[in-house]
Each structure stands twice: as C-alpha cells, then as structure tokens.
Amino acid sequence: MDAVVNSLNDKDNRPTEAEAEEAVRTLLRWVGDDINREGLRDTPKRVVKAYKELFSGYEQDAEEELGRTFEEVAGYDDIVLVKDIPFFSHCEHHMVPIIGKAHVAYLPDGKVLGLSKIARVVEIYGRRLQIQETMTSQVAHSIDDALHPRGVAVMIEAEHMCMAMRGIKKQGSTTITTTFTGAFKSDPHEQIRFMTLIRG
C-alpha cells in the first residue's frame, strides 16, 4: 500500500504546474463552461494551488513524524486517547470530499508520543486520495510500527460526499470503520473501554 504511494512521490514523473492547469482548463471546457470568462480565468491556478494543500499528505512521511517518543512517563501504562480529531480527505474513486473525525488510542509500553503527532498522522493520511477503510488501517499500523505499544485502536466516522452529492444522494449518512491491534484486538474489555471513552 505505502509502496504505491511512495512511487507516486517521484517528482520526475509528475506533470508540471502548467500541465496541471491545462488539465483543469480541459475539465472546465468538458463541463460546458467558457474558460475565458472573468470568473474562470484564474480558476486553473487556484485549483492547482488548492490541490497542493488538499493533497499535501503525499509530501509527508508518517513514520518520520512519529520518530520522536518520550520515555519519562512515571510508569504510566493506561490508555492514551485523542478523540474527535477532525479531518478532510478525498475519495479515491470520485475525488470528492470525505469529512469526518478520528479517534485514536494506544496502550503505552514504556514510552509515549506527543499528542500532536497523533493528530498529524491523521492529517497526513487524510490529505491523500483515500478510502476510509485504508486510512483507518494506515493510522493504526503507523502508530503500532513506530511506538510498539501494547495495542492501538482507531475509529473513523465520516460522511462521504460521493454518497451525499451524487449517486444515491443520501445526505447525513455516516460510515464507521475501526482497526484494533494488540490488546485492543485480543481483549474485548479494552475495546469496550475505548468505545466507552469515545462516547462518554
């Protein structure tokens, strides 16, 4: 999964900004609008600039972000939970927004992460073309690989604009995905604690 993403990071294979802007002009013509009218003249530049921000996750490395840990925890070994982390992503099938929140927990085994790093990992994977199932797994396994805790739990709740704006057009429906590793996977009590803290 990450190997595919890394190969796309090869700058030599990427179109130039001018080529990207021309692609936007092509789409504008395809939908039937006049690319020379005042409101659309700068749209290709604006879209390319927006895409740089919206898909900045391809320029970032979650493993590098999680590289620093802290061992001075005074023996703390209970659940660490960061909940309600907002994110915006884009569906890889239709390139329309996914809007949601992530809840991420882990059981430390002698070291902890800076709390902002957890939110940063959600942001990195969110700012790529995604399906929610993949993003949930990526967040969990990147923390598991970097920290080697006793367990990781991730739940993502999101609304998909590909369902709300097109196709079946069901606004307000929410998709929930989870990934559990270690003790969260093997011990139902830990899963219950995670869910209770999220809903509390």
mmCIF file with all atom_site columns, C-alpha atoms in Angstrom:
data_model
loop_
_atom_site.group_PDB
_atom_site.id
_atom_site.type_symbol
_atom_site.label_atom_id
_atom_site.label_alt_id
_atom_site.label_comp_id
_atom_site.label_asym_id
_atom_site.label_entity_id
_atom_site.label_seq_id
_atom_site.pdbx_PDB_ins_code
_atom_site.Cartn_x
_atom_site.Cartn_y
_atom_site.Cartn_z
_atom_site.occupancy
_atom_site.B_iso_or_equiv
_atom_site.pdbx_formal_charge
_atom_site.auth_seq_id
_atom_site.auth_comp_id
_atom_site.auth_asym_id
_atom_site.auth_atom_id
_atom_site.pdbx_PDB_model_num
ATOM 1   C CA . MET A 1 1   ? 0.000   0.000  0.000   1.00 0.00 ? 1   MET A CA 1
ATOM 2   C CA . ASP A 1 2   ? 2.682   2.529  1.026   1.00 0.00 ? 2   ASP A CA 1
ATOM 3   C CA . ALA A 1 3   ? 4.915   1.325  -1.823  1.00 0.00 ? 3   ALA A CA 1
ATOM 4   C CA . VAL A 1 4   ? 2.335   2.543  -4.326  1.00 0.00 ? 4   VAL A CA 1
ATOM 5   C CA . VAL A 1 5   ? 2.127   5.923  -2.586  1.00 0.00 ? 5   VAL A CA 1
ATOM 6   C CA . ASN A 1 6   ? 5.923   6.262  -2.468  1.00 0.00 ? 6   ASN A CA 1
ATOM 7   C CA . SER A 1 7   ? 6.294   5.572  -6.174  1.00 0.00 ? 7   SER A CA 1
ATOM 8   C CA . LEU A 1 8   ? 3.893   8.429  -6.894  1.00 0.00 ? 8   LEU A CA 1
ATOM 9   C CA . ASN A 1 9   ? 6.201   10.769 -4.986  1.00 0.00 ? 9   ASN A CA 1
ATOM 10  C CA . ASP A 1 10  ? 8.761   10.578 -7.794  1.00 0.00 ? 10  ASP A CA 1
ATOM 11  C CA . LYS A 1 11  ? 8.895   14.220 -8.894  1.00 0.00 ? 11  LYS A CA 1
ATOM 12  C CA . ASP A 1 12  ? 10.364  13.298 -12.291 1.00 0.00 ? 12  ASP A CA 1
ATOM 13  C CA . ASN A 1 13  ? 7.108   11.560 -13.273 1.00 0.00 ? 13  ASN A CA 1
ATOM 14  C CA . ARG A 1 14  ? 4.795   14.358 -12.170 1.00 0.00 ? 14  ARG A CA 1
ATOM 15  C CA . PRO A 1 15  ? 3.250   16.771 -14.647 1.00 0.00 ? 15  PRO A CA 1
ATOM 16  C CA . THR A 1 16  ? 4.318   20.400 -14.339 1.00 0.00 ? 16  THR A CA 1
ATOM 17  C CA . GLU A 1 17  ? 2.056   23.022 -12.780 1.00 0.00 ? 17  GLU A CA 1
ATOM 18  C CA . ALA A 1 18  ? 1.368   24.351 -16.285 1.00 0.00 ? 18  ALA A CA 1
ATOM 19  C CA . GLU A 1 19  ? 0.251   20.866 -17.394 1.00 0.00 ? 19  GLU A CA 1
ATOM 20  C CA . ALA A 1 20  ? -1.955  20.542 -14.317 1.00 0.00 ? 20  ALA A CA 1
ATOM 21  C CA . GLU A 1 21  ? -3.529  23.931 -15.026 1.00 0.00 ? 21  GLU A CA 1
ATOM 22  C CA . GLU A 1 22  ? -4.190  22.872 -18.612 1.00 0.00 ? 22  GLU A CA 1
ATOM 23  C CA . ALA A 1 23  ? -5.912  19.730 -17.335 1.00 0.00 ? 23  ALA A CA 1
ATOM 24  C CA . VAL A 1 24  ? -8.230  21.935 -15.249 1.00 0.00 ? 24  VAL A CA 1
ATOM 25  C CA . ARG A 1 25  ? -8.997  24.033 -18.335 1.00 0.00 ? 25  ARG A CA 1
ATOM 26  C CA . THR A 1 26  ? -9.861  20.823 -20.200 1.00 0.00 ? 26  THR A CA 1
ATOM 27  C CA . LEU A 1 27  ? -12.297 19.794 -17.453 1.00 0.00 ? 27  LEU A CA 1
ATOM 28  C CA . LEU A 1 28  ? -13.891 23.243 -17.418 1.00 0.00 ? 28  LEU A CA 1
ATOM 29  C CA . ARG A 1 29  ? -14.414 23.046 -21.169 1.00 0.00 ? 29  ARG A CA 1
ATOM 30  C CA . TRP A 1 30  ? -15.725 19.486 -20.809 1.00 0.00 ? 30  TRP A CA 1
ATOM 31  C CA . VAL A 1 31  ? -18.422 20.530 -18.317 1.00 0.00 ? 31  VAL A CA 1
ATOM 32  C CA . GLY A 1 32  ? -19.515 23.164 -20.809 1.00 0.00 ? 32  GLY A CA 1
ATOM 33  C CA . ASP A 1 33  ? -18.247 26.450 -19.391 1.00 0.00 ? 33  ASP A CA 1
ATOM 34  C CA . ASP A 1 34  ? -16.298 29.271 -21.014 1.00 0.00 ? 34  ASP A CA 1
ATOM 35  C CA . ILE A 1 35  ? -12.723 29.235 -19.690 1.00 0.00 ? 35  ILE A CA 1
ATOM 36  C CA . ASN A 1 36  ? -12.193 32.795 -20.916 1.00 0.00 ? 36  ASN A CA 1
ATOM 37  C CA . ARG A 1 37  ? -14.922 34.395 -18.827 1.00 0.00 ? 37  ARG A CA 1
ATOM 38  C CA . GLU A 1 38  ? -13.763 36.569 -15.935 1.00 0.00 ? 38  GLU A CA 1
ATOM 39  C CA . GLY A 1 39  ? -14.760 34.220 -13.112 1.00 0.00 ? 39  GLY A CA 1
ATOM 40  C CA . LEU A 1 40  ? -12.850 31.273 -14.585 1.00 0.00 ? 40  LEU A CA 1
ATOM 41  C CA . ARG A 1 41  ? -9.704  32.934 -15.927 1.00 0.00 ? 41  ARG A CA 1
ATOM 42  C CA . ASP A 1 42  ? -7.668  32.256 -12.770 1.00 0.00 ? 42  ASP A CA 1
ATOM 43  C CA . THR A 1 43  ? -9.512  29.088 -11.742 1.00 0.00 ? 43  THR A CA 1
ATOM 44  C CA . PRO A 1 44  ? -6.859  26.673 -13.095 1.00 0.00 ? 44  PRO A CA 1
ATOM 45  C CA . LYS A 1 45  ? -4.148  28.360 -10.987 1.00 0.00 ? 45  LYS A CA 1
ATOM 46  C CA . ARG A 1 46  ? -6.434  28.411 -7.933  1.00 0.00 ? 46  ARG A CA 1
ATOM 47  C CA . VAL A 1 47  ? -7.355  24.733 -8.335  1.00 0.00 ? 47  VAL A CA 1
ATOM 48  C CA . VAL A 1 48  ? -3.709  23.665 -8.627  1.00 0.00 ? 48  VAL A CA 1
ATOM 49  C CA . LYS A 1 49  ? -2.826  25.744 -5.552  1.00 0.00 ? 49  LYS A CA 1
ATOM 50  C CA . ALA A 1 50  ? -5.751  24.225 -3.626  1.00 0.00 ? 50  ALA A CA 1
ATOM 51  C CA . TYR A 1 51  ? -4.757  20.704 -4.688  1.00 0.00 ? 51  TYR A CA 1
ATOM 52  C CA . LYS A 1 52  ? -1.241  21.275 -3.335  1.00 0.00 ? 52  LYS A CA 1
ATOM 53  C CA . GLU A 1 53  ? -2.789  21.897 0.065   1.00 0.00 ? 53  GLU A CA 1
ATOM 54  C CA . LEU A 1 54  ? -5.575  19.313 -0.101  1.00 0.00 ? 54  LEU A CA 1
ATOM 55  C CA . PHE A 1 55  ? -3.175  16.536 -1.154  1.00 0.00 ? 55  PHE A CA 1
ATOM 56  C CA . SER A 1 56  ? -0.119  17.615 0.851   1.00 0.00 ? 56  SER A CA 1
ATOM 57  C CA . GLY A 1 57  ? -0.089  14.199 2.551   1.00 0.00 ? 57  GLY A CA 1
ATOM 58  C CA . TYR A 1 58  ? 1.874   12.823 -0.402  1.00 0.00 ? 58  TYR A CA 1
ATOM 59  C CA . GLU A 1 59  ? 4.758   15.120 0.569   1.00 0.00 ? 59  GLU A CA 1
ATOM 60  C CA . GLN A 1 60  ? 4.802   13.964 4.206   1.00 0.00 ? 60  GLN A CA 1
ATOM 61  C CA . ASP A 1 61  ? 6.020   10.803 5.896   1.00 0.00 ? 61  ASP A CA 1
ATOM 62  C CA . ALA A 1 62  ? 4.036   9.484  8.872   1.00 0.00 ? 62  ALA A CA 1
ATOM 63  C CA . GLU A 1 63  ? 6.969   7.337  10.004  1.00 0.00 ? 63  GLU A CA 1
ATOM 64  C CA . GLU A 1 64  ? 9.202   10.395 10.175  1.00 0.00 ? 64  GLU A CA 1
ATOM 65  C CA . GLU A 1 65  ? 6.524   12.364 12.031  1.00 0.00 ? 65  GLU A CA 1
ATOM 66  C CA . LEU A 1 66  ? 6.267   9.623  14.664  1.00 0.00 ? 66  LEU A CA 1
ATOM 67  C CA . GLY A 1 67  ? 10.021  9.258  15.088  1.00 0.00 ? 67  GLY A CA 1
ATOM 68  C CA . ARG A 1 68  ? 10.299  11.046 18.432  1.00 0.00 ? 68  ARG A CA 1
ATOM 69  C CA . THR A 1 69  ? 8.914   9.369  21.550  1.00 0.00 ? 69  THR A CA 1
ATOM 70  C CA . PHE A 1 70  ? 9.122   10.126 25.285  1.00 0.00 ? 70  PHE A CA 1
ATOM 71  C CA . GLU A 1 71  ? 10.128  7.633  27.967  1.00 0.00 ? 71  GLU A CA 1
ATOM 72  C CA . GLU A 1 72  ? 9.717   9.797  31.088  1.00 0.00 ? 72  GLU A CA 1
ATOM 73  C CA . VAL A 1 73  ? 6.156   8.711  31.830  1.00 0.00 ? 73  VAL A CA 1
ATOM 74  C CA . ALA A 1 74  ? 6.395   7.945  35.588  1.00 0.00 ? 74  ALA A CA 1
ATOM 75  C CA . GLY A 1 75  ? 5.208   4.392  34.986  1.00 0.00 ? 75  GLY A CA 1
ATOM 76  C CA . TYR A 1 76  ? 2.025   5.420  33.159  1.00 0.00 ? 76  TYR A CA 1
ATOM 77  C CA . ASP A 1 77  ? 0.719   2.444  31.199  1.00 0.00 ? 77  ASP A CA 1
ATOM 78  C CA . ASP A 1 78  ? -3.013  3.043  30.783  1.00 0.00 ? 78  ASP A CA 1
ATOM 79  C CA . ILE A 1 79  ? -4.966  4.125  27.729  1.00 0.00 ? 79  ILE A CA 1
ATOM 80  C CA . VAL A 1 80  ? -3.988  7.311  25.877  1.00 0.00 ? 80  VAL A CA 1
ATOM 81  C CA . LEU A 1 81  ? -6.864  8.550  23.729  1.00 0.00 ? 81  LEU A CA 1
ATOM 82  C CA . VAL A 1 82  ? -7.116  11.527 21.402  1.00 0.00 ? 82  VAL A CA 1
ATOM 83  C CA . LYS A 1 83  ? -10.696 11.752 20.211  1.00 0.00 ? 83  LYS A CA 1
ATOM 84  C CA . ASP A 1 84  ? -12.675 13.899 17.803  1.00 0.00 ? 84  ASP A CA 1
ATOM 85  C CA . ILE A 1 85  ? -9.711  14.716 15.536  1.00 0.00 ? 85  ILE A CA 1
ATOM 86  C CA . PRO A 1 86  ? -11.348 16.453 12.556  1.00 0.00 ? 86  PRO A CA 1
ATOM 87  C CA . PHE A 1 87  ? -10.113 15.665 9.075   1.00 0.00 ? 87  PHE A CA 1
ATOM 88  C CA . PHE A 1 88  ? -10.925 16.261 5.423   1.00 0.00 ? 88  PHE A CA 1
ATOM 89  C CA . SER A 1 89  ? -9.959  13.720 2.819   1.00 0.00 ? 89  SER A CA 1
ATOM 90  C CA . HIS A 1 90  ? -10.960 12.861 -0.741  1.00 0.00 ? 90  HIS A CA 1
ATOM 91  C CA . CYS A 1 91  ? -12.475 9.672  -2.091  1.00 0.00 ? 91  CYS A CA 1
ATOM 92  C CA . GLU A 1 92  ? -10.081 7.986  -4.496  1.00 0.00 ? 92  GLU A CA 1
ATOM 93  C CA . HIS A 1 93  ? -12.997 6.789  -6.623  1.00 0.00 ? 93  HIS A CA 1
ATOM 94  C CA . HIS A 1 94  ? -14.674 10.144 -7.342  1.00 0.00 ? 94  HIS A CA 1
ATOM 95  C CA . MET A 1 95  ? -12.233 12.741 -5.928  1.00 0.00 ? 95  MET A CA 1
ATOM 96  C CA . VAL A 1 96  ? -14.932 14.359 -3.801  1.00 0.00 ? 96  VAL A CA 1
ATOM 97  C CA . PRO A 1 97  ? -14.599 15.146 -0.075  1.00 0.00 ? 97  PRO A CA 1
ATOM 98  C CA . ILE A 1 98  ? -14.769 12.812 2.887   1.00 0.00 ? 98  ILE A CA 1
ATOM 99  C CA . ILE A 1 99  ? -15.446 14.820 6.059   1.00 0.00 ? 99  ILE A CA 1
ATOM 100 C CA . GLY A 1 100 ? -15.072 13.214 9.438   1.00 0.00 ? 100 GLY A CA 1
ATOM 101 C CA . LYS A 1 101 ? -13.337 12.712 12.731  1.00 0.00 ? 101 LYS A CA 1
ATOM 102 C CA . ALA A 1 102 ? -10.890 10.149 14.027  1.00 0.00 ? 102 ALA A CA 1
ATOM 103 C CA . HIS A 1 103 ? -10.498 8.662  17.497  1.00 0.00 ? 103 HIS A CA 1
ATOM 104 C CA . VAL A 1 104 ? -7.060  7.194  18.180  1.00 0.00 ? 104 VAL A CA 1
ATOM 105 C CA . ALA A 1 105 ? -5.905  5.351  21.308  1.00 0.00 ? 105 ALA A CA 1
ATOM 106 C CA . TYR A 1 106 ? -2.950  3.266  22.383  1.00 0.00 ? 106 TYR A CA 1
ATOM 107 C CA . LEU A 1 107 ? -1.732  1.399  25.443  1.00 0.00 ? 107 LEU A CA 1
ATOM 108 C CA . PRO A 1 108 ? 1.858   2.537  26.136  1.00 0.00 ? 108 PRO A CA 1
ATOM 109 C CA . ASP A 1 109 ? 4.658   0.095  26.776  1.00 0.00 ? 109 ASP A CA 1
ATOM 110 C CA . GLY A 1 110 ? 7.267   2.323  28.400  1.00 0.00 ? 110 GLY A CA 1
ATOM 111 C CA . LYS A 1 111 ? 7.077   5.283  26.011  1.00 0.00 ? 111 LYS A CA 1
ATOM 112 C CA . VAL A 1 112 ? 4.526   7.727  24.633  1.00 0.00 ? 112 VAL A CA 1
ATOM 113 C CA . LEU A 1 113 ? 4.040   10.005 21.646  1.00 0.00 ? 113 LEU A CA 1
ATOM 114 C CA . GLY A 1 114 ? 3.494   13.744 21.651  1.00 0.00 ? 114 GLY A CA 1
ATOM 115 C CA . LEU A 1 115 ? -0.277  14.173 21.354  1.00 0.00 ? 115 LEU A CA 1
ATOM 116 C CA . SER A 1 116 ? 0.015   16.472 18.346  1.00 0.00 ? 116 SER A CA 1
ATOM 117 C CA . LYS A 1 117 ? 1.826   13.678 16.483  1.00 0.00 ? 117 LYS A CA 1
ATOM 118 C CA . ILE A 1 118 ? -1.314  11.554 16.592  1.00 0.00 ? 118 ILE A CA 1
ATOM 119 C CA . ALA A 1 119 ? -3.374  14.334 15.032  1.00 0.00 ? 119 ALA A CA 1
ATOM 120 C CA . ARG A 1 120 ? -0.593  14.919 12.495  1.00 0.00 ? 120 ARG A CA 1
ATOM 121 C CA . VAL A 1 121 ? -0.703  11.273 11.360  1.00 0.00 ? 121 VAL A CA 1
ATOM 122 C CA . VAL A 1 122 ? -4.466  11.536 10.801  1.00 0.00 ? 122 VAL A CA 1
ATOM 123 C CA . GLU A 1 123 ? -3.807  14.708 8.788   1.00 0.00 ? 123 GLU A CA 1
ATOM 124 C CA . ILE A 1 124 ? -1.059  13.113 6.669   1.00 0.00 ? 124 ILE A CA 1
ATOM 125 C CA . TYR A 1 125 ? -3.172  10.136 5.615   1.00 0.00 ? 125 TYR A CA 1
ATOM 126 C CA . GLY A 1 126 ? -6.294  12.271 5.270   1.00 0.00 ? 126 GLY A CA 1
ATOM 127 C CA . ARG A 1 127 ? -4.593  14.537 2.752   1.00 0.00 ? 127 ARG A CA 1
ATOM 128 C CA . ARG A 1 128 ? -4.275  11.786 0.180   1.00 0.00 ? 128 ARG A CA 1
ATOM 129 C CA . LEU A 1 129 ? -6.784  10.144 -2.119  1.00 0.00 ? 129 LEU A CA 1
ATOM 130 C CA . GLN A 1 130 ? -8.288  7.509  0.133   1.00 0.00 ? 130 GLN A CA 1
ATOM 131 C CA . ILE A 1 131 ? -10.933 5.041  1.017   1.00 0.00 ? 131 ILE A CA 1
ATOM 132 C CA . GLN A 1 132 ? -11.878 5.222  4.680   1.00 0.00 ? 132 GLN A CA 1
ATOM 133 C CA . GLU A 1 133 ? -11.007 1.582  5.354   1.00 0.00 ? 133 GLU A CA 1
ATOM 134 C CA . THR A 1 134 ? -7.438  2.093  4.144   1.00 0.00 ? 134 THR A CA 1
ATOM 135 C CA . MET A 1 135 ? -6.980  5.314  6.103   1.00 0.00 ? 135 MET A CA 1
ATOM 136 C CA . THR A 1 136 ? -8.156  3.646  9.325   1.00 0.00 ? 136 THR A CA 1
ATOM 137 C CA . SER A 1 137 ? -5.641  0.851  8.885   1.00 0.00 ? 137 SER A CA 1
ATOM 138 C CA . GLN A 1 138 ? -2.814  3.219  7.913   1.00 0.00 ? 138 GLN A CA 1
ATOM 139 C CA . VAL A 1 139 ? -3.233  5.362  11.040  1.00 0.00 ? 139 VAL A CA 1
ATOM 140 C CA . ALA A 1 140 ? -3.340  2.332  13.342  1.00 0.00 ? 140 ALA A CA 1
ATOM 141 C CA . HIS A 1 141 ? -0.409  0.493  11.818  1.00 0.00 ? 141 HIS A CA 1
ATOM 142 C CA . SER A 1 142 ? 1.847   3.537  11.550  1.00 0.00 ? 142 SER A CA 1
ATOM 143 C CA . ILE A 1 143 ? 1.450   4.166  15.304  1.00 0.00 ? 143 ILE A CA 1
ATOM 144 C CA . ASP A 1 144 ? 1.866   0.466  16.045  1.00 0.00 ? 144 ASP A CA 1
ATOM 145 C CA . ASP A 1 145 ? 5.071   0.282  13.978  1.00 0.00 ? 145 ASP A CA 1
ATOM 146 C CA . ALA A 1 146 ? 6.592   3.466  15.419  1.00 0.00 ? 146 ALA A CA 1
ATOM 147 C CA . LEU A 1 147 ? 5.729   3.047  19.094  1.00 0.00 ? 147 LEU A CA 1
ATOM 148 C CA . HIS A 1 148 ? 5.357   -0.728 19.613  1.00 0.00 ? 148 HIS A CA 1
ATOM 149 C CA . PRO A 1 149 ? 2.646   -0.196 22.236  1.00 0.00 ? 149 PRO A CA 1
ATOM 150 C CA . ARG A 1 150 ? 0.612   -2.960 23.832  1.00 0.00 ? 150 ARG A CA 1
ATOM 151 C CA . GLY A 1 151 ? -2.198  -2.091 21.448  1.00 0.00 ? 151 GLY A CA 1
ATOM 152 C CA . VAL A 1 152 ? -3.677  0.554  19.148  1.00 0.00 ? 152 VAL A CA 1
ATOM 153 C CA . ALA A 1 153 ? -7.332  1.376  18.496  1.00 0.00 ? 153 ALA A CA 1
ATOM 154 C CA . VAL A 1 154 ? -8.587  3.634  15.720  1.00 0.00 ? 154 VAL A CA 1
ATOM 155 C CA . MET A 1 155 ? -12.152 4.546  14.843  1.00 0.00 ? 155 MET A CA 1
ATOM 156 C CA . ILE A 1 156 ? -13.041 6.870  11.991  1.00 0.00 ? 156 ILE A CA 1
ATOM 157 C CA . GLU A 1 157 ? -16.517 8.318  11.495  1.00 0.00 ? 157 GLU A CA 1
ATOM 158 C CA . ALA A 1 158 ? -17.099 10.197 8.254   1.00 0.00 ? 158 ALA A CA 1
ATOM 159 C CA . GLU A 1 159 ? -19.610 11.425 5.728   1.00 0.00 ? 159 GLU A CA 1
ATOM 160 C CA . HIS A 1 160 ? -18.740 10.713 2.112   1.00 0.00 ? 160 HIS A CA 1
ATOM 161 C CA . MET A 1 161 ? -19.759 13.317 -0.425  1.00 0.00 ? 161 MET A CA 1
ATOM 162 C CA . CYS A 1 162 ? -19.690 10.630 -3.125  1.00 0.00 ? 162 CYS A CA 1
ATOM 163 C CA . MET A 1 163 ? -22.831 9.291  -1.388  1.00 0.00 ? 163 MET A CA 1
ATOM 164 C CA . ALA A 1 164 ? -24.293 12.668 -0.407  1.00 0.00 ? 164 ALA A CA 1
ATOM 165 C CA . MET A 1 165 ? -23.751 14.735 -3.577  1.00 0.00 ? 165 MET A CA 1
ATOM 166 C CA . ARG A 1 166 ? -24.086 12.111 -6.308  1.00 0.00 ? 166 ARG A CA 1
ATOM 167 C CA . GLY A 1 167 ? -25.257 8.550  -6.872  1.00 0.00 ? 167 GLY A CA 1
ATOM 168 C CA . ILE A 1 168 ? -27.660 7.567  -4.108  1.00 0.00 ? 168 ILE A CA 1
ATOM 169 C CA . LYS A 1 169 ? -27.668 11.162 -2.675  1.00 0.00 ? 169 LYS A CA 1
ATOM 170 C CA . LYS A 1 170 ? -28.113 10.222 0.986   1.00 0.00 ? 170 LYS A CA 1
ATOM 171 C CA . GLN A 1 171 ? -27.007 13.259 2.980   1.00 0.00 ? 171 GLN A CA 1
ATOM 172 C CA . GLY A 1 172 ? -26.099 12.786 6.633   1.00 0.00 ? 172 GLY A CA 1
ATOM 173 C CA . SER A 1 173 ? -25.259 9.086  6.491   1.00 0.00 ? 173 SER A CA 1
ATOM 174 C CA . THR A 1 174 ? -22.083 8.232  8.394   1.00 0.00 ? 174 THR A CA 1
ATOM 175 C CA . THR A 1 175 ? -19.594 5.436  7.800   1.00 0.00 ? 175 THR A CA 1
ATOM 176 C CA . ILE A 1 176 ? -17.705 3.997  10.788  1.00 0.00 ? 176 ILE A CA 1
ATOM 177 C CA . THR A 1 177 ? -14.530 1.941  10.461  1.00 0.00 ? 177 THR A CA 1
ATOM 178 C CA . THR A 1 178 ? -12.243 0.505  13.147  1.00 0.00 ? 178 THR A CA 1
ATOM 179 C CA . THR A 1 179 ? -8.841  -1.117 13.386  1.00 0.00 ? 179 THR A CA 1
ATOM 180 C CA . PHE A 1 180 ? -7.524  -2.777 16.545  1.00 0.00 ? 180 PHE A CA 1
ATOM 181 C CA . THR A 1 181 ? -4.068  -4.190 17.250  1.00 0.00 ? 181 THR A CA 1
ATOM 182 C CA . GLY A 1 182 ? -2.518  -5.948 20.235  1.00 0.00 ? 182 GLY A CA 1
ATOM 183 C CA . ALA A 1 183 ? -4.535  -5.867 23.456  1.00 0.00 ? 183 ALA A CA 1
ATOM 184 C CA . PHE A 1 184 ? -7.333  -3.896 21.820  1.00 0.00 ? 184 PHE A CA 1
ATOM 185 C CA . LYS A 1 185 ? -7.762  -6.737 19.336  1.00 0.00 ? 185 LYS A CA 1
ATOM 186 C CA . SER A 1 186 ? -7.406  -9.636 21.762  1.00 0.00 ? 186 SER A CA 1
ATOM 187 C CA . ASP A 1 187 ? -9.193  -8.251 24.832  1.00 0.00 ? 187 ASP A CA 1
ATOM 188 C CA . PRO A 1 188 ? -12.885 -7.300 24.427  1.00 0.00 ? 188 PRO A CA 1
ATOM 189 C CA . HIS A 1 189 ? -12.686 -5.378 27.722  1.00 0.00 ? 189 HIS A CA 1
ATOM 190 C CA . GLU A 1 190 ? -10.148 -2.969 26.195  1.00 0.00 ? 190 GLU A CA 1
ATOM 191 C CA . GLN A 1 191 ? -12.366 -2.463 23.147  1.00 0.00 ? 191 GLN A CA 1
ATOM 192 C CA . ILE A 1 192 ? -15.302 -1.668 25.428  1.00 0.00 ? 192 ILE A CA 1
ATOM 193 C CA . ARG A 1 193 ? -13.202 0.852  27.373  1.00 0.00 ? 193 ARG A CA 1
ATOM 194 C CA . PHE A 1 194 ? -12.160 2.516  24.121  1.00 0.00 ? 194 PHE A CA 1
ATOM 195 C CA . MET A 1 195 ? -15.757 2.764  22.896  1.00 0.00 ? 195 MET A CA 1
ATOM 196 C CA . THR A 1 196 ? -16.992 3.987  26.283  1.00 0.00 ? 196 THR A CA 1
ATOM 197 C CA . LEU A 1 197 ? -14.397 6.760  26.418  1.00 0.00 ? 197 LEU A CA 1
ATOM 198 C CA . ILE A 1 198 ? -15.251 7.859  22.877  1.00 0.00 ? 198 ILE A CA 1
ATOM 199 C CA . ARG A 1 199 ? -18.966 8.030  23.590  1.00 0.00 ? 199 ARG A CA 1
ATOM 200 C CA . GLY A 1 200 ? -18.572 9.458  27.113  1.00 0.00 ? 200 GLY A CA 1
#
